PDB file of C-alpha atoms in Angstrom:
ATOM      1  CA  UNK I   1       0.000   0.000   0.000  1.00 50.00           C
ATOM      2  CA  UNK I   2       2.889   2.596   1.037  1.00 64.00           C
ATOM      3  CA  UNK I   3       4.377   2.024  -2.624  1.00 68.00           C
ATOM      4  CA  UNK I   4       1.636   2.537  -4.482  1.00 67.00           C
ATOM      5  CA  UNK I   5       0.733   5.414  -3.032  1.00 74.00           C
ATOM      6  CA  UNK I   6       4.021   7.038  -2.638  1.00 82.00           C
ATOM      7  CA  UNK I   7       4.110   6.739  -6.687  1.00 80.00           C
ATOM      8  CA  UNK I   8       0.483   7.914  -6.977  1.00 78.00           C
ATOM      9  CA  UNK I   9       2.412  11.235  -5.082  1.00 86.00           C
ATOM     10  CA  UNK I  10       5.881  11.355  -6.955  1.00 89.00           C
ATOM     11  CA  UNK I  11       3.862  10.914 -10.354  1.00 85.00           C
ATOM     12  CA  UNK I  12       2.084  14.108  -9.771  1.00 84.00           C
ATOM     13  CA  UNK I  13       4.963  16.016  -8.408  1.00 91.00           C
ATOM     14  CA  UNK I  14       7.017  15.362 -11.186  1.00 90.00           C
ATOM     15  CA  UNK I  15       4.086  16.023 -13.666  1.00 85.00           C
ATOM     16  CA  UNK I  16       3.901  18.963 -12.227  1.00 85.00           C
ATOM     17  CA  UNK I  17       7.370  19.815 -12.467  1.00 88.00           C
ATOM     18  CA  UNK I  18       7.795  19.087 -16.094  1.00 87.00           C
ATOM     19  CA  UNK I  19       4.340  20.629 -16.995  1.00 84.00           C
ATOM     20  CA  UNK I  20       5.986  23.888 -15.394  1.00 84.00           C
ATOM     21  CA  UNK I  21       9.696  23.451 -16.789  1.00 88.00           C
ATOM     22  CA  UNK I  22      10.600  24.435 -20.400  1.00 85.00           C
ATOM     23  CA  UNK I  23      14.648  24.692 -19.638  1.00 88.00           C
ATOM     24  CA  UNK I  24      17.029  23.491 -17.188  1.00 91.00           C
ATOM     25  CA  UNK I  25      16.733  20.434 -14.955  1.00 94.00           C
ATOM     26  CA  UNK I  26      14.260  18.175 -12.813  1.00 94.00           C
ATOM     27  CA  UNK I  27      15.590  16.335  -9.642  1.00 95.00           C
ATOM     28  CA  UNK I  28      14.445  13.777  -7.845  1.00 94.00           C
ATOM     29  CA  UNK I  29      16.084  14.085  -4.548  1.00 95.00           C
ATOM     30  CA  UNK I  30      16.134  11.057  -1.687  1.00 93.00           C
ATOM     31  CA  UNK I  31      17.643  11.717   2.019  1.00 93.00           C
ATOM     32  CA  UNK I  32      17.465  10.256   5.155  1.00 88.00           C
ATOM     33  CA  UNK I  33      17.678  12.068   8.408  1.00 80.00           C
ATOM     34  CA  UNK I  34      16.994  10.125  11.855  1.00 78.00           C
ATOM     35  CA  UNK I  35      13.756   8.002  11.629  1.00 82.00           C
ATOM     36  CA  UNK I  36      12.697   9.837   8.292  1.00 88.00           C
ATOM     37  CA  UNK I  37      13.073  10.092   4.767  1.00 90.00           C
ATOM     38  CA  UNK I  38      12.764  12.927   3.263  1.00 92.00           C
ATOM     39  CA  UNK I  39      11.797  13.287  -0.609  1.00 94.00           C
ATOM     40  CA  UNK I  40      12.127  16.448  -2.438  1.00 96.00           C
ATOM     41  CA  UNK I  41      11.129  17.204  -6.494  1.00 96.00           C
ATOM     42  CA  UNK I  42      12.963  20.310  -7.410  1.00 95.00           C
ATOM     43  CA  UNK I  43      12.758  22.112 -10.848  1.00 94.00           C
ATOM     44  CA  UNK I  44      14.292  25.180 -12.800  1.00 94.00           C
ATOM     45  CA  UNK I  45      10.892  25.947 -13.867  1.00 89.00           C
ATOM     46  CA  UNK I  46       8.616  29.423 -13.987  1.00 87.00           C
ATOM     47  CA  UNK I  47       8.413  29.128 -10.450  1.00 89.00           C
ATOM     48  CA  UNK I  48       5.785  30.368  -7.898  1.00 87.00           C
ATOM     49  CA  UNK I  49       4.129  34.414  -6.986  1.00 84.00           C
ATOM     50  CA  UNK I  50       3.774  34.113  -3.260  1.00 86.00           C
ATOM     51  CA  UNK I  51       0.196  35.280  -3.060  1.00 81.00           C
ATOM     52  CA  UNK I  52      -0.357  31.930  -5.493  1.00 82.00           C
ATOM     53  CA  UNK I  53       0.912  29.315  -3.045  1.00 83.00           C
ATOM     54  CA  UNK I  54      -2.142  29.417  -0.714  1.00 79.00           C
ATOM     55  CA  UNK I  55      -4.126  28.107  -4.054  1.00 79.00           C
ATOM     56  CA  UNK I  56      -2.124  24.934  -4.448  1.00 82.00           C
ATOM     57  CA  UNK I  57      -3.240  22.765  -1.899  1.00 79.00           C
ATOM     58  CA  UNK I  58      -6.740  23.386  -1.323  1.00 76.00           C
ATOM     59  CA  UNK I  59      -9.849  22.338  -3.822  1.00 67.00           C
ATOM     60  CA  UNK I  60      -9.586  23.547  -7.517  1.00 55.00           C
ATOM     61  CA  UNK I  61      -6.592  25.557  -6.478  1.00 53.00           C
ATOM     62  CA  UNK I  62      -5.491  26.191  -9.952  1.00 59.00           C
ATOM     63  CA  UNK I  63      -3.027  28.542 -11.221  1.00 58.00           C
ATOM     64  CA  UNK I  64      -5.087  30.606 -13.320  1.00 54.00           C
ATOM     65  CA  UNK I  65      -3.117  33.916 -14.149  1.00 52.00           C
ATOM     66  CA  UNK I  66      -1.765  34.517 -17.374  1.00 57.00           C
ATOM     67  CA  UNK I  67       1.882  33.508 -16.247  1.00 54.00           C
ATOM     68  CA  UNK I  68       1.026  29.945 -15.805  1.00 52.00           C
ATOM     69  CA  UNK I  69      -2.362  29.588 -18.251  1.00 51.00           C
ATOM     70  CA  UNK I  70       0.075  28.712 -21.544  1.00 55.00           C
ATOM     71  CA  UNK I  71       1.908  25.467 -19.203  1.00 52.00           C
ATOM     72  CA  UNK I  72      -1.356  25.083 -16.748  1.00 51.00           C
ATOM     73  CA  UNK I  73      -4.323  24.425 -19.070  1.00 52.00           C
ATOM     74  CA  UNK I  74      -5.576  21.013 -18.030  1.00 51.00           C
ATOM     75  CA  UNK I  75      -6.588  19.064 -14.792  1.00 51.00           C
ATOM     76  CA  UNK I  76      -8.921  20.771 -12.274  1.00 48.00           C
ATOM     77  CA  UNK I  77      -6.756  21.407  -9.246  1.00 60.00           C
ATOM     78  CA  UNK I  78      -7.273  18.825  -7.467  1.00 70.00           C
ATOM     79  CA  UNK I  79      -3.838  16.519  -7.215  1.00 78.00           C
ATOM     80  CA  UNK I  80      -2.014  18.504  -5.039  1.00 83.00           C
ATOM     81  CA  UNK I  81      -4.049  18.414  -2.592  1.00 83.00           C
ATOM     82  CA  UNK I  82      -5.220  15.032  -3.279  1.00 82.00           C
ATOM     83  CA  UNK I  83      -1.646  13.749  -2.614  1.00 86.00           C
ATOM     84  CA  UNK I  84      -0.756  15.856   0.204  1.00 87.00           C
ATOM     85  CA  UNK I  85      -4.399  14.071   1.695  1.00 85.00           C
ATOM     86  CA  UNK I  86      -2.260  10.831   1.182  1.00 83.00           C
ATOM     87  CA  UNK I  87       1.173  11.647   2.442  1.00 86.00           C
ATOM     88  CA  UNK I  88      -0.280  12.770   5.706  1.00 86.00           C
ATOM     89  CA  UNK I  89      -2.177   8.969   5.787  1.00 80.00           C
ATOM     90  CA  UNK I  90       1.426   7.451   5.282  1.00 80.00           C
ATOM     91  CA  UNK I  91       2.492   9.858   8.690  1.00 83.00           C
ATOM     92  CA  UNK I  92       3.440  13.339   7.031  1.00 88.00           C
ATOM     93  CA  UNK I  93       3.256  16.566   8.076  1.00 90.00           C
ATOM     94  CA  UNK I  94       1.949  17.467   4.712  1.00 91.00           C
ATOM     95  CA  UNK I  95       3.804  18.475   1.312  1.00 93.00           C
ATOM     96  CA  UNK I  96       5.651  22.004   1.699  1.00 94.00           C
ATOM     97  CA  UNK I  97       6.670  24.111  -1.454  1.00 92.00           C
ATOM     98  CA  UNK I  98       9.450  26.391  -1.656  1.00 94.00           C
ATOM     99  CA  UNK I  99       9.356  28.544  -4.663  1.00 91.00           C
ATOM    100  CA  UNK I 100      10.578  31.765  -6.343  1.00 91.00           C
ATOM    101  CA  UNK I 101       9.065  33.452  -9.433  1.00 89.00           C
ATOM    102  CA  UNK I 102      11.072  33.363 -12.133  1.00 88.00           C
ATOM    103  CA  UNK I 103      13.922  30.718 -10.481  1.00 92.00           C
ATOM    104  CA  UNK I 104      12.010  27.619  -9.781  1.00 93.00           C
ATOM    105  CA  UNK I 105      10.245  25.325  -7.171  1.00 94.00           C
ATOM    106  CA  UNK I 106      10.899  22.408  -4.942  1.00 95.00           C
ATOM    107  CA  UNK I 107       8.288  20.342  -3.422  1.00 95.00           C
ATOM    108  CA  UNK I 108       9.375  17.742  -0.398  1.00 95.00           C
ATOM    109  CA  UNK I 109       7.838  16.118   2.435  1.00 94.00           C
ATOM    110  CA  UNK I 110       8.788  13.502   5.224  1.00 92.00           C
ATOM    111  CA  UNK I 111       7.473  10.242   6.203  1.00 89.00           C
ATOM    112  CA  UNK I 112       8.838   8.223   8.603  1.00 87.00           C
ATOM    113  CA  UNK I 113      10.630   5.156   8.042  1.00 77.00           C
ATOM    114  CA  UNK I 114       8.130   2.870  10.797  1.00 63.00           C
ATOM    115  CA  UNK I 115       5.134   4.558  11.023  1.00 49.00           C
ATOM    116  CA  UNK I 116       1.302   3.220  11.807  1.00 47.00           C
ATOM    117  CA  UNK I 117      -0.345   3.824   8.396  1.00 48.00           C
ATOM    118  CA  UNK I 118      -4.017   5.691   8.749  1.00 48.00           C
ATOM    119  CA  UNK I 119      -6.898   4.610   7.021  1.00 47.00           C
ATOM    120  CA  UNK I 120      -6.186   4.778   3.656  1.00 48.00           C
ATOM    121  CA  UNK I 121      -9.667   6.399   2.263  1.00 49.00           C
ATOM    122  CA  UNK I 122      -9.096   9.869   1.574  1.00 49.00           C
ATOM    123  CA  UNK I 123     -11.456  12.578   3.207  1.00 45.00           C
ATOM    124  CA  UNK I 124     -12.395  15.607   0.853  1.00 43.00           C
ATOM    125  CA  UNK I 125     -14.874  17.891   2.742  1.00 42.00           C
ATOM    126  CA  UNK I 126     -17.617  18.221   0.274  1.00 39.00           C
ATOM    127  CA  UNK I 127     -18.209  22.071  -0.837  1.00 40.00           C
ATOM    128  CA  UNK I 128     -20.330  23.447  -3.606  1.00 33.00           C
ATOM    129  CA  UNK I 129     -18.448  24.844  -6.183  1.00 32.00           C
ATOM    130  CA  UNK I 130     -19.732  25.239 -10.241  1.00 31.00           C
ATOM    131  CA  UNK I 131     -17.092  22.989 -11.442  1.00 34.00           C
ATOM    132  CA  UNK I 132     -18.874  20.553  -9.448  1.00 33.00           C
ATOM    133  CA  UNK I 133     -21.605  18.265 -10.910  1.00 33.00           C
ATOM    134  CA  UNK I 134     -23.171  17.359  -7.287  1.00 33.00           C
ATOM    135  CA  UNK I 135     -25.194  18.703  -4.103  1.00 33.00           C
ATOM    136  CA  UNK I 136     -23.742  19.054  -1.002  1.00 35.00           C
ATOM    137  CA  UNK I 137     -23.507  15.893   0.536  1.00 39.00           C
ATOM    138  CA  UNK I 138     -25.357  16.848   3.958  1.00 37.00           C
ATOM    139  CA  UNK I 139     -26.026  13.601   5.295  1.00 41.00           C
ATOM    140  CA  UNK I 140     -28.979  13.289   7.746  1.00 40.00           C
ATOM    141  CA  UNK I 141     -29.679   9.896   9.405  1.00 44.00           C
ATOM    142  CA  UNK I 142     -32.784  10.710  11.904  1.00 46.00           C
ATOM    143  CA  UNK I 143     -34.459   6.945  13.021  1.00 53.00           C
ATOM    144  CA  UNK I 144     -33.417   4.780  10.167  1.00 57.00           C
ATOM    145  CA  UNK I 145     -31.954   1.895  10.556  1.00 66.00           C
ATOM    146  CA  UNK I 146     -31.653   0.262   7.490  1.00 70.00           C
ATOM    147  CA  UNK I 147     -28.523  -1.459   6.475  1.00 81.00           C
ATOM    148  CA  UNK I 148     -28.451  -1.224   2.419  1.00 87.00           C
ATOM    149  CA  UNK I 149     -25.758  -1.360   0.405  1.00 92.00           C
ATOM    150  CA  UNK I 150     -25.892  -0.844  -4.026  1.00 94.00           C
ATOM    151  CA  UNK I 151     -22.865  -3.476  -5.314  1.00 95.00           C
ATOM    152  CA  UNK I 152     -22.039  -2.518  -8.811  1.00 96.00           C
ATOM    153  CA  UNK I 153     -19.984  -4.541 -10.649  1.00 96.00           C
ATOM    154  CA  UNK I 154     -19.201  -6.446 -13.972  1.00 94.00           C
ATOM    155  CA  UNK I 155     -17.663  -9.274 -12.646  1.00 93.00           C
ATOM    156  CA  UNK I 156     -19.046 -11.523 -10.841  1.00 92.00           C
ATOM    157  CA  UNK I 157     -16.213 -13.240  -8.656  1.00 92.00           C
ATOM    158  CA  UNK I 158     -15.927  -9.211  -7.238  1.00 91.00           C
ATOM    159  CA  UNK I 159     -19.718  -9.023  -6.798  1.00 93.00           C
ATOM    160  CA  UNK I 160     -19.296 -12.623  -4.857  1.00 93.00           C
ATOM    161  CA  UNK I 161     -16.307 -11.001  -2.854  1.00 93.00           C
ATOM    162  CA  UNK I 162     -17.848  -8.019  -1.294  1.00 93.00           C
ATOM    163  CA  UNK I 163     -21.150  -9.681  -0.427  1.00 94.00           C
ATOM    164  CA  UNK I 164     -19.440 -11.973   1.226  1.00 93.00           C
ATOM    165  CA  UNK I 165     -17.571  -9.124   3.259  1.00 93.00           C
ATOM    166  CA  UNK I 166     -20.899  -6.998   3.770  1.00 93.00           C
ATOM    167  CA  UNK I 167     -23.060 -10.064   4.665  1.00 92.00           C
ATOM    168  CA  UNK I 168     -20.817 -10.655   7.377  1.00 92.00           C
ATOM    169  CA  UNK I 169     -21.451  -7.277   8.776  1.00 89.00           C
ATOM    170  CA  UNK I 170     -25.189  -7.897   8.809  1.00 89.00           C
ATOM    171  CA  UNK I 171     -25.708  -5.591   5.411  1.00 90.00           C
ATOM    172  CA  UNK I 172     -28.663  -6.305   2.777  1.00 89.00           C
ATOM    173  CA  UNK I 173     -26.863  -6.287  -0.714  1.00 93.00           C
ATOM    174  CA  UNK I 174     -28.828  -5.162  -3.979  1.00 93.00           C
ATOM    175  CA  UNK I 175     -26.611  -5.987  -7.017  1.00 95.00           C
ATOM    176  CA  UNK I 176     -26.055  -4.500 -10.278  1.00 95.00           C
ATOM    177  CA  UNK I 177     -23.704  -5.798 -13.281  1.00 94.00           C
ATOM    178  CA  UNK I 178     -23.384  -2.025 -14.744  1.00 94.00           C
ATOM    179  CA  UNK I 179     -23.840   1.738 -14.275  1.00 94.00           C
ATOM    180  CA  UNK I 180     -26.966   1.706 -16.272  1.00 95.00           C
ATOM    181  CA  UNK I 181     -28.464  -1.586 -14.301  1.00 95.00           C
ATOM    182  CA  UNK I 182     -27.168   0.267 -10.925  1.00 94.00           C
ATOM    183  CA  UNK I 183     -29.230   3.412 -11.683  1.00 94.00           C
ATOM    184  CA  UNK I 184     -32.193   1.203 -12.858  1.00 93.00           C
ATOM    185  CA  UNK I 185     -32.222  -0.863  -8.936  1.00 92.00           C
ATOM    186  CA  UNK I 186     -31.579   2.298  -6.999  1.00 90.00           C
ATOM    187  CA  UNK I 187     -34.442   4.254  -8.651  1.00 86.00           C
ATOM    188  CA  UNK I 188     -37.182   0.832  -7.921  1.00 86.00           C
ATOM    189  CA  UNK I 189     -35.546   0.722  -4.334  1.00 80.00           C
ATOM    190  CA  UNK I 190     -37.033   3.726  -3.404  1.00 65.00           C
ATOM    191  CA  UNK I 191     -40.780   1.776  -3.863  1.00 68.00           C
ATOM    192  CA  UNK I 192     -39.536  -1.683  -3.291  1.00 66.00           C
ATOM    193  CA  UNK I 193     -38.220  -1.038   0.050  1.00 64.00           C
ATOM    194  CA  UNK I 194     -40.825   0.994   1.884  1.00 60.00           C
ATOM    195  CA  UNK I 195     -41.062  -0.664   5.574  1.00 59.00           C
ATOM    196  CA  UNK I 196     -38.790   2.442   6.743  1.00 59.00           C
ATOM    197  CA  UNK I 197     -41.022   5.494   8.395  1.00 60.00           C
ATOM    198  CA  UNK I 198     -38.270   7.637   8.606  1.00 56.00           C
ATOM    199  CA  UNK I 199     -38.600  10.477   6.264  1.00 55.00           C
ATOM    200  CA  UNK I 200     -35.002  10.767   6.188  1.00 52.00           C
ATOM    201  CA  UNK I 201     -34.513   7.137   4.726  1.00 58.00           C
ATOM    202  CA  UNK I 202     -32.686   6.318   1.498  1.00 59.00           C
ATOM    203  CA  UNK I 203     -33.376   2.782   1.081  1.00 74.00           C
ATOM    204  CA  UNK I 204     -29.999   2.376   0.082  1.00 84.00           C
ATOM    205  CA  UNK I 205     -27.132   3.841   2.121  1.00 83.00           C
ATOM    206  CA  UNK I 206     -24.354   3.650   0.124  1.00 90.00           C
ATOM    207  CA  UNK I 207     -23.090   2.892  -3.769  1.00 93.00           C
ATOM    208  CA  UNK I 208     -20.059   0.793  -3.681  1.00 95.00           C
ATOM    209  CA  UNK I 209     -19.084   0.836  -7.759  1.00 95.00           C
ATOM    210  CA  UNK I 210     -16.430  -1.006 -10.046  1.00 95.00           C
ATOM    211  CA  UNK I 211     -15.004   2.166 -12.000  1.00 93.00           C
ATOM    212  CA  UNK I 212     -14.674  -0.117 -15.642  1.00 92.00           C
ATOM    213  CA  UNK I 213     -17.935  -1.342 -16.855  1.00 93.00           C
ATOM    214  CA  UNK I 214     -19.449  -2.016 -20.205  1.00 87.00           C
ATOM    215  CA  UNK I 215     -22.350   0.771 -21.135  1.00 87.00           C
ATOM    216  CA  UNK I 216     -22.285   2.424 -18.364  1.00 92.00           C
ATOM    217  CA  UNK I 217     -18.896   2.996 -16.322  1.00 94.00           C
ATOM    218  CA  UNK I 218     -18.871   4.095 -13.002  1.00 94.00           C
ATOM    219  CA  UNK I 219     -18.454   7.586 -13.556  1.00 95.00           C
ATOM    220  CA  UNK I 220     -21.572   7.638 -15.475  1.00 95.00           C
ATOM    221  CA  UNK I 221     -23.447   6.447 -12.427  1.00 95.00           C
ATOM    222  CA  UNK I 222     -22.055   9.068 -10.490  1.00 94.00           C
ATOM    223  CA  UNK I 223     -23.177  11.594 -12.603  1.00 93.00           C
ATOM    224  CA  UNK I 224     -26.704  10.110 -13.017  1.00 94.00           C
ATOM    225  CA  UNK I 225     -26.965   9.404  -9.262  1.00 93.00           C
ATOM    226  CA  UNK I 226     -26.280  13.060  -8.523  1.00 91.00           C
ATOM    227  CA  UNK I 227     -28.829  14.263 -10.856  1.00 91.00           C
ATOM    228  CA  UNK I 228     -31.525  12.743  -9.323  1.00 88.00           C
ATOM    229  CA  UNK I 229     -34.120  15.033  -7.860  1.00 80.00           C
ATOM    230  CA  UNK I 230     -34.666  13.626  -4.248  1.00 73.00           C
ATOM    231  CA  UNK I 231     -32.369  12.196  -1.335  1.00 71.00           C
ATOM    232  CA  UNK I 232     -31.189   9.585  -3.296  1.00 76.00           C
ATOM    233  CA  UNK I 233     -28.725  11.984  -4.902  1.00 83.00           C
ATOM    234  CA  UNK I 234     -27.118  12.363  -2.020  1.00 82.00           C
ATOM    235  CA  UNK I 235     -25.990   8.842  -1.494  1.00 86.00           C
ATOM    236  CA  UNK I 236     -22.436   8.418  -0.817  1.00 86.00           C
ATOM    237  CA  UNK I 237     -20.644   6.792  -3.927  1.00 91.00           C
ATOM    238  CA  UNK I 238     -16.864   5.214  -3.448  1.00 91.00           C
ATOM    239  CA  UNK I 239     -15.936   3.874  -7.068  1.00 91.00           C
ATOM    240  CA  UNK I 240     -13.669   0.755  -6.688  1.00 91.00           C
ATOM    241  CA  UNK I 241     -10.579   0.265  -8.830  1.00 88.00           C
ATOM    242  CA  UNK I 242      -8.102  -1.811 -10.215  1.00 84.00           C
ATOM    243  CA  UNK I 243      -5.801   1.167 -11.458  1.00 79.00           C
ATOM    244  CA  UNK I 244      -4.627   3.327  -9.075  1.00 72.00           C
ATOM    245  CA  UNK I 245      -4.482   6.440 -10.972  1.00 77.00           C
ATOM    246  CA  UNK I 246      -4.499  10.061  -9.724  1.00 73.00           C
ATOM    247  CA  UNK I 247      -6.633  11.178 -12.964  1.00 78.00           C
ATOM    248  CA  UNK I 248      -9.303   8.934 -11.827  1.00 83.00           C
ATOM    249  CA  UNK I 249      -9.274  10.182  -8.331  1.00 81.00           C
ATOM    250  CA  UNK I 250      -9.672  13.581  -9.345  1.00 79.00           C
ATOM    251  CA  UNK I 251     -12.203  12.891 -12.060  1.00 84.00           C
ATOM    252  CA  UNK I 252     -13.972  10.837  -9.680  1.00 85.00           C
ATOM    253  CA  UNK I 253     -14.021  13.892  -7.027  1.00 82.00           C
ATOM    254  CA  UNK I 254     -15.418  16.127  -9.544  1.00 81.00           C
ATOM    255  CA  UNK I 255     -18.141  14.196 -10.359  1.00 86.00           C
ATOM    256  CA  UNK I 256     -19.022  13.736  -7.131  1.00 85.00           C
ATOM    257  CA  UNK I 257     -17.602  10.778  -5.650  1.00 86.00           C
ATOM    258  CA  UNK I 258     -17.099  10.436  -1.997  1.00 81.00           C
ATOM    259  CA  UNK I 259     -14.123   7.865  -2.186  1.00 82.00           C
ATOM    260  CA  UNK I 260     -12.208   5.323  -3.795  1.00 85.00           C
ATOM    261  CA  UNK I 261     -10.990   1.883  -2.955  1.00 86.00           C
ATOM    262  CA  UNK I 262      -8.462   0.159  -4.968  1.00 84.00           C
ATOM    263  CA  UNK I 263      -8.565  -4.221  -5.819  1.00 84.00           C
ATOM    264  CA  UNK I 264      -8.521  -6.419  -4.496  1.00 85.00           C
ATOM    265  CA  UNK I 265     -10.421  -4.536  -1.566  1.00 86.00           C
ATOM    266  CA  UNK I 266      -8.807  -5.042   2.194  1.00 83.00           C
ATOM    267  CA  UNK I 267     -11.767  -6.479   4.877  1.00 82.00           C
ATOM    268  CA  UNK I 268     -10.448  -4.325   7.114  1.00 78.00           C
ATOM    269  CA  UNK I 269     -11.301  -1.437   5.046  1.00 81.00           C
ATOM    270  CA  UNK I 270     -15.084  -2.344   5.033  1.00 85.00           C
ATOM    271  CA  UNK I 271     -15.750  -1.172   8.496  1.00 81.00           C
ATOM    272  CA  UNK I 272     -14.695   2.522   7.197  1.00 75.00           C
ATOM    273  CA  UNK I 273     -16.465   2.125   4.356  1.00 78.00           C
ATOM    274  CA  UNK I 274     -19.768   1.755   6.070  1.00 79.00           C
ATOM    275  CA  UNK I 275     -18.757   4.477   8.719  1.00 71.00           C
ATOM    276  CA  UNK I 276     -18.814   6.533   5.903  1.00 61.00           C
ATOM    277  CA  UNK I 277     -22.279   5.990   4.786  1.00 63.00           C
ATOM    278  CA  UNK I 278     -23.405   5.880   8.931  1.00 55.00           C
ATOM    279  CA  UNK I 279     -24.371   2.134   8.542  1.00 50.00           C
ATOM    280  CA  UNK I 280     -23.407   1.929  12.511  1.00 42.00           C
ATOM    281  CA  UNK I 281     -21.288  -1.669  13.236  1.00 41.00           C
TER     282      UNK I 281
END
């Protein structure tokens, strides 16, 4: 788990660094110092304006003036602070940036060589923004008590897999082999499943979807889940994926995803997974 996501980080860094570097060099610098190791990305690139730094780490915090618009026109502004969200999981302080206009930039951080890795689903506070195709996921859980979860998936050895996980926890599965079947069950559930008085009451707590599907993928269901006109667009959605790509997390978060999980999905993980979606264990 550290690996992967420790290249999920340096991948982005040093995207960044070339995106931003037309002349002179990129280094990839490894030290150790005590119990840490410290990794830096450093570049002789356009560099930093001061007042832009507080924009790098927070959501959509793209560089948007006409120094950077030529080297900065795609992504969202979202993997920076998408991978400093995941070097503070691996024991971080966080990312730090060092920069000067006009000279360059260097990006490091520290993680500790034994540390006790956090859970590894990252938390993005959900806040309305236009670039944002969803409502604000205000979740409100009043009496109900149901225990529903939407499994969307292709395959069905991963369908068979996370049953067996949530059926162990005492969940009620509804399964789905696509985005457009998935969207089809949730919108019946809210008739089928009607023994709930609570006026609060999904009928489905959570989505957990494979992101690679036939018709409909899983960012399709997002999308059509978050359209829809009463609570159920407010579901929380984690996509699950084989490919641990940083593209698809920030697509994902865009759209309007709450999380992601990567294959073959941990048991221990479950239990956070269902926090998430306040189906109490």
């Amino acid at each position: 788990y550290m690996g992967q996501r420790l290249t999920q980080v340096l991948i982005n860094l040093i995207s960044n660094a070339i995106k931003f570097t037309r002349k002179g060099e990129i280094q990839l610098i490894l030290t150790q110092s005590h119990d840490n190791y410290r990794i830096c990305v450093k570049d002789t690139g356009i560099g930093i304006r001061e007042e832009d730094k507080q924009k790098l780490f927070k959501e959509f915090g793209r560089l948007e003036s006409k120094d950077y618009h030529d080297l900065n026109n795609h992504g969202v502004g979202l993997g920076l602070m998408i991978s400093n969200d995941i070097i503070k999981c691996l024991g971080s302080s966080g990312i730090v940036c060092e920069s000067e206009f006009g000279v360059g930039s260097q990006f490091y951080f520290e993680i500790p060589i034994r540390h006790q890795e956090q859970s590894p689903l990252i938390r993005i506070g959900p806040e309305e923004k236009q670039k944002v195709q969803r409502k604000k996921n205000v979740v409100l859980r009043g009496k109900c008590k149901c225990r529903r979860v939407l499994l969307v998936d292709d395959n069905e050895y991963n369908l068979m897999v996370l049953k067996r996980m949530l059926k162990k926890r005492h969940v009620e599965v509804i399964e789905a082999f696509d985005g457009e079947d998935g969207l089809k069950k949730l919108e019946t559930s809210y008739e089928q499943f009607r023994e709930c008085d609570d006026d609060t009451c999904r009928r489905v707590n959570l989505i957990l979807s494979d992101l690679n599907m036939p018709r409909r993928d899983g960012f399709d269901l997002i999308q059509d889940v978050r359209r829809l006109p009463n609570s159920q667009g407010h579901i929380p959605i984690i996509l699950v994926s084989a490919f641990d790509r940083l593209e698809d997390i920030e697509k994902g978060f865009t759209f309007g995803m709450d999380d992601i999980l990567y294959k073959p999905v941990k048991e221990e993980l479950i239990d956070d997974v269902l926090n998430l979606s306040l189906i109490h264990i």
